[in-house]
Short mmCIF file of C-alpha atoms in Angstrom, two decimals:
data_model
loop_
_atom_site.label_atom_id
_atom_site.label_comp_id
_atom_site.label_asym_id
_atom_site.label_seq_id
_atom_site.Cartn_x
_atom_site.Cartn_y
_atom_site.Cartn_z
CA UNK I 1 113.64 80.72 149.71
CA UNK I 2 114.87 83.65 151.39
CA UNK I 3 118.87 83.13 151.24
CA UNK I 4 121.20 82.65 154.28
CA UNK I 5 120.41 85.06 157.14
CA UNK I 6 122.67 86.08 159.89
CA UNK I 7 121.58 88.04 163.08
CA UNK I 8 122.85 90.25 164.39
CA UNK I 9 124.42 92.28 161.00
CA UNK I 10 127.02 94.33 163.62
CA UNK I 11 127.95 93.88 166.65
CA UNK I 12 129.92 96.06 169.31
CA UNK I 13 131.28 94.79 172.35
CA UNK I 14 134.15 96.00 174.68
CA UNK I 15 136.83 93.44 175.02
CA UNK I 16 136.73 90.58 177.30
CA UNK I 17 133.12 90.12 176.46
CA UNK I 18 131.60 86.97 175.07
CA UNK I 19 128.73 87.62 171.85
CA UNK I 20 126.83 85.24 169.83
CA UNK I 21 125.76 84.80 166.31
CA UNK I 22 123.41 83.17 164.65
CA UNK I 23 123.31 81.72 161.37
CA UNK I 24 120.33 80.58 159.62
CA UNK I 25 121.29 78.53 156.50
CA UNK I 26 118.40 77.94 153.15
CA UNK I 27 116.58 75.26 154.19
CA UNK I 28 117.53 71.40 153.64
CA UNK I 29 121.18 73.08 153.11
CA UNK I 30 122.97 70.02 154.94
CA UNK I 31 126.17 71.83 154.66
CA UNK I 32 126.72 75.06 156.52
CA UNK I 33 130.67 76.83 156.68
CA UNK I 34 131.80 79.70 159.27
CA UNK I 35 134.56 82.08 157.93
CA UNK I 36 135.91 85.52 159.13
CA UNK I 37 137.06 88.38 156.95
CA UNK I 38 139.06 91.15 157.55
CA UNK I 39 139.35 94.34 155.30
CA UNK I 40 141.21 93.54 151.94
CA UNK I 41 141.26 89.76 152.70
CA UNK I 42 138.93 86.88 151.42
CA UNK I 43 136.80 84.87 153.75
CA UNK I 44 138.93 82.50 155.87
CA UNK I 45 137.39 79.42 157.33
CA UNK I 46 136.80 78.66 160.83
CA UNK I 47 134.55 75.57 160.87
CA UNK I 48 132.29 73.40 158.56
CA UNK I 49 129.28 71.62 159.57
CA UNK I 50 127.33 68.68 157.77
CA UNK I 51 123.82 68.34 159.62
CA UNK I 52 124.74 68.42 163.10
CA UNK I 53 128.48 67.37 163.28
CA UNK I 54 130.57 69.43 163.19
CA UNK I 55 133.58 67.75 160.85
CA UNK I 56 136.09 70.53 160.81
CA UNK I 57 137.62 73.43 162.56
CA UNK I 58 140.50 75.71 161.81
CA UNK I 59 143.66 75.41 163.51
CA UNK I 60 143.60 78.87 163.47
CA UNK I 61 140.47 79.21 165.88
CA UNK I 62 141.61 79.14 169.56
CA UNK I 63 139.50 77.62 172.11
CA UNK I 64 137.78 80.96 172.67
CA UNK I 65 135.55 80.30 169.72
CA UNK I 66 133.21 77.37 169.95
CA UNK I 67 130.06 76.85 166.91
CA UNK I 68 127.48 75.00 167.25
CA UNK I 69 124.42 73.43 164.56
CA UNK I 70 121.62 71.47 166.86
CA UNK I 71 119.76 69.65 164.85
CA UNK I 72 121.55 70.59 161.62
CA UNK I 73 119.53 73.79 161.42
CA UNK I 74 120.67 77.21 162.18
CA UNK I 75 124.13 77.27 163.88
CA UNK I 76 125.49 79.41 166.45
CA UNK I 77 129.38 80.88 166.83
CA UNK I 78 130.44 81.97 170.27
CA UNK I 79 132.98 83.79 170.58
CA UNK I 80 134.29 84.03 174.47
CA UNK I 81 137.09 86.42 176.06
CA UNK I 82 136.76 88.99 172.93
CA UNK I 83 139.99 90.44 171.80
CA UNK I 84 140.40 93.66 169.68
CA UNK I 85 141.81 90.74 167.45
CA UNK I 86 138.63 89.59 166.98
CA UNK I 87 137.37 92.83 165.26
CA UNK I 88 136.22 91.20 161.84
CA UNK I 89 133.21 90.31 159.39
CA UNK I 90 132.16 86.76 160.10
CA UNK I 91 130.38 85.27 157.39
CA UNK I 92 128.32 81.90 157.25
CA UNK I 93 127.41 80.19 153.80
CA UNK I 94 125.46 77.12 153.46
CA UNK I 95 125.25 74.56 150.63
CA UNK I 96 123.90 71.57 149.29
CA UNK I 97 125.36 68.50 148.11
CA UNK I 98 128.27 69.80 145.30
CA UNK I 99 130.40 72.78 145.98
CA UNK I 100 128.99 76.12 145.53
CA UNK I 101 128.46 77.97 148.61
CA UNK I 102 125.34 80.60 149.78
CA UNK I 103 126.56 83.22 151.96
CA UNK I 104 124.99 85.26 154.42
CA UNK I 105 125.23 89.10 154.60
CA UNK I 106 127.94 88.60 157.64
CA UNK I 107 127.96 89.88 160.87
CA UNK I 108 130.40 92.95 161.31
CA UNK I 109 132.24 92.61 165.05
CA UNK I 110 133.97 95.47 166.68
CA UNK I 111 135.85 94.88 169.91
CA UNK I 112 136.74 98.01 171.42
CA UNK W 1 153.18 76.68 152.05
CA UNK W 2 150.15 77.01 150.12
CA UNK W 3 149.27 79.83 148.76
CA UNK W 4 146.59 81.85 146.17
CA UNK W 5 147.31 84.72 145.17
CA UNK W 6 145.43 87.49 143.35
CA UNK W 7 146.45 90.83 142.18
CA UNK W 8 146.44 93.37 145.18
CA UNK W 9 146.41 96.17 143.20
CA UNK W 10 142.82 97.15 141.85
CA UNK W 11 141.88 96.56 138.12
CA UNK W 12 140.64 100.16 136.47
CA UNK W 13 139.17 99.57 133.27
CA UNK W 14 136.85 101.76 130.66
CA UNK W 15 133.13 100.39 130.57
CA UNK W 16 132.90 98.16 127.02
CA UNK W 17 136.79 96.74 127.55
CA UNK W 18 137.08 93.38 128.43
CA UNK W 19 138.50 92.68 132.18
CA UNK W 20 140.53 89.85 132.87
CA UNK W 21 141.45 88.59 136.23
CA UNK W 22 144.13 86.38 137.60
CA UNK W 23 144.38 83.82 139.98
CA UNK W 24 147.59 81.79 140.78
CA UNK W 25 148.11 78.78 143.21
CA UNK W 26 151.51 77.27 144.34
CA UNK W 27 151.21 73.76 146.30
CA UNK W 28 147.36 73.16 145.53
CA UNK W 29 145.85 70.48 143.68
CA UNK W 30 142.78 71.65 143.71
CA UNK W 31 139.74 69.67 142.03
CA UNK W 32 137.83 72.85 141.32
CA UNK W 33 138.19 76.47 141.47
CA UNK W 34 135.74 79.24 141.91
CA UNK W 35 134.74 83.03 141.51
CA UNK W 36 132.88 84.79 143.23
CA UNK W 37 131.89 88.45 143.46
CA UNK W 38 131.69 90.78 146.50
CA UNK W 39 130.24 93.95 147.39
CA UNK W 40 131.69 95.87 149.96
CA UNK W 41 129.59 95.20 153.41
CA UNK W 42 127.92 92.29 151.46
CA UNK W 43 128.43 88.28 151.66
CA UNK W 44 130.01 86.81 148.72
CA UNK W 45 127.95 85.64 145.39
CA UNK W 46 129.07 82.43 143.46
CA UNK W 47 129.41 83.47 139.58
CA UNK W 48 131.51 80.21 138.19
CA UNK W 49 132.76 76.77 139.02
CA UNK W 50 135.28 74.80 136.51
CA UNK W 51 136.61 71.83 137.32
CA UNK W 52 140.28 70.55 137.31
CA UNK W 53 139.27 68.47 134.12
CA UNK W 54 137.64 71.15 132.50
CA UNK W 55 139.88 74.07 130.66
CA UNK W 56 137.26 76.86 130.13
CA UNK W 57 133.53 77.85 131.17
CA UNK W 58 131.61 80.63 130.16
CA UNK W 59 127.99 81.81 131.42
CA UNK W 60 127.08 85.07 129.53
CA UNK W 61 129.44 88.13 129.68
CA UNK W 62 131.68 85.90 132.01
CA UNK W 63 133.99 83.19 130.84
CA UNK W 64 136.72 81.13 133.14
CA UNK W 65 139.78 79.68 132.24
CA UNK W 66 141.78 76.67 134.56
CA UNK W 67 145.15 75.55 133.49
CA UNK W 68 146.48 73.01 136.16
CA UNK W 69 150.06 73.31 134.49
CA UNK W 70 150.18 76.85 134.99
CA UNK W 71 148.56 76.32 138.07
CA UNK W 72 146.49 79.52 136.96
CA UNK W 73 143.03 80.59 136.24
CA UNK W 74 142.22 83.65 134.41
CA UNK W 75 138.45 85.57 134.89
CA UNK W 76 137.29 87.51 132.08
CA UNK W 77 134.37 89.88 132.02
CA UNK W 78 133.03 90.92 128.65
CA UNK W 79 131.69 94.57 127.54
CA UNK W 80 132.09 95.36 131.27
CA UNK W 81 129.57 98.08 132.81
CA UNK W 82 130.33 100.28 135.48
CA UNK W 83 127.88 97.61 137.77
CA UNK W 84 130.58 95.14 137.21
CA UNK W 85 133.04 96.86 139.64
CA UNK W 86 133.63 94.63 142.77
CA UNK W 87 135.84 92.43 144.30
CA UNK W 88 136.61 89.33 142.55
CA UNK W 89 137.43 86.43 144.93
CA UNK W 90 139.55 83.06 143.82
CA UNK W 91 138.42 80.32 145.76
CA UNK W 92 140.20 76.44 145.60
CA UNK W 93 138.74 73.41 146.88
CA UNK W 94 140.36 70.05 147.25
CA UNK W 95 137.35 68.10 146.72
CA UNK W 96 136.53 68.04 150.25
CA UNK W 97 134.58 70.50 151.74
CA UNK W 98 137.35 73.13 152.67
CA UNK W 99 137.34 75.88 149.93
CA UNK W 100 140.03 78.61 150.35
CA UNK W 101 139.74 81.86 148.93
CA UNK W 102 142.53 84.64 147.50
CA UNK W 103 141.91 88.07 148.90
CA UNK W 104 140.67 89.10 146.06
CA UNK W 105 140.88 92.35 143.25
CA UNK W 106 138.91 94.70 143.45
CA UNK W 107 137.60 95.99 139.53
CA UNK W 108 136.51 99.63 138.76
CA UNK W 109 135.09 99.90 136.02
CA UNK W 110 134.36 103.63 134.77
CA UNK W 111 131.51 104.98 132.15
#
């Protein structure tokens, strides 16, 4: 069991550029969360996945940000249109049936 | 509105002292709360879990408290070391799958 891993770890794009991360959750995790994190907050959650279906998503992600979990493995979060906004640690955790939650290192995003 | 709230200001504290932590909800009925630790550039790391029913936990130097009166929860760390400074995250969940975390406070704890 090697823990969550997210790729890539940081991530600099100019704005109006679309990037792509990947999350790959501990295996038979059926649970996997997105959340972003900016300096001197706590992780705030985007989206939640069980499997494949994808059963929640923040009211506070526009429709620039789209995730995705085929076949309730690793999951994806696309980010389109970056904004300087944007500029954050995004973090994925997985878990499995109960409550606690495995989190990834995070991928650090810079929009410049 | 909902809220959590955690101290802002950091938490300095002489290794050996006992540090206690604070976390404080208004308009949550939360059926569990969590702590966590982070390190800075690092995911957080699940320490405790108590559940609304439940009024204290402990797992080694770390004990939990959860008064749903209150609407509190107070994090203590035992004969604290100078690896114990972090940030100490408050997260609430609902007993759905949405947890919510406080922004945390950060503890220093100095040799």
């Amino acid at each position: 069991d090697t823990g969550v891993s997210q790729d890539p770890r940081h991530k600099i794009t100019k704005r109006g550029q679309n990037v792509t991360f990947r999350c790959d959750p501990i295996s038979e995790h059926n649970r996997l969360y997105w959340y972003r994190q900016t300096l001197g907050q706590g992780p705030e959650f985007l989206t939640y996945f069980q499997n494949e279906a994808q059963l929640e998503k923040s009211r506070l992600l526009s429709d620039r940000f789209s995730a995705e979990r085929p076949k309730g493995s690793f999951s994806t979060l696309e980010i389109q249109r970056t904004e300087q906004g944007d500029s954050a640690m995004y973090l994925c955790a997985s878990s499995p049936k109960g409550f606690v939650q495995y989190f990834g290192p995070g991928t650090r995003l810079t929009v410049t | 509105s909902q809220k959590i709230e955690q101290n802002s200001e950091a938490l300095n504290i002489q290794e050996g002292k006992t540090a206690t932590l604070t976390c404080n909800y208004t308009n949550y009925s939360p059926a569990y709360l969590q702590w966590y630790r982070q390190d800075p550039g690092r995911g957080p790391v699940f320490l405790l879990l108590i559940r609304e029913n439940e009024k204290e936990k402990r797992k080694e130097r770390l004990k939990v408290t959860f008064d749903t009166t209150l609407k509190q929860s107070l994090f203590h760390i035992t004969a604290s070391q100078p690896a114990d400074s972090a940030t100490y995250l408050c997260a609430l969940g609902t007993g759905g799958f949405k947890t919510i975390f406080g922004a945390g406070t950060r503890l220093f704890v100095k040799a």
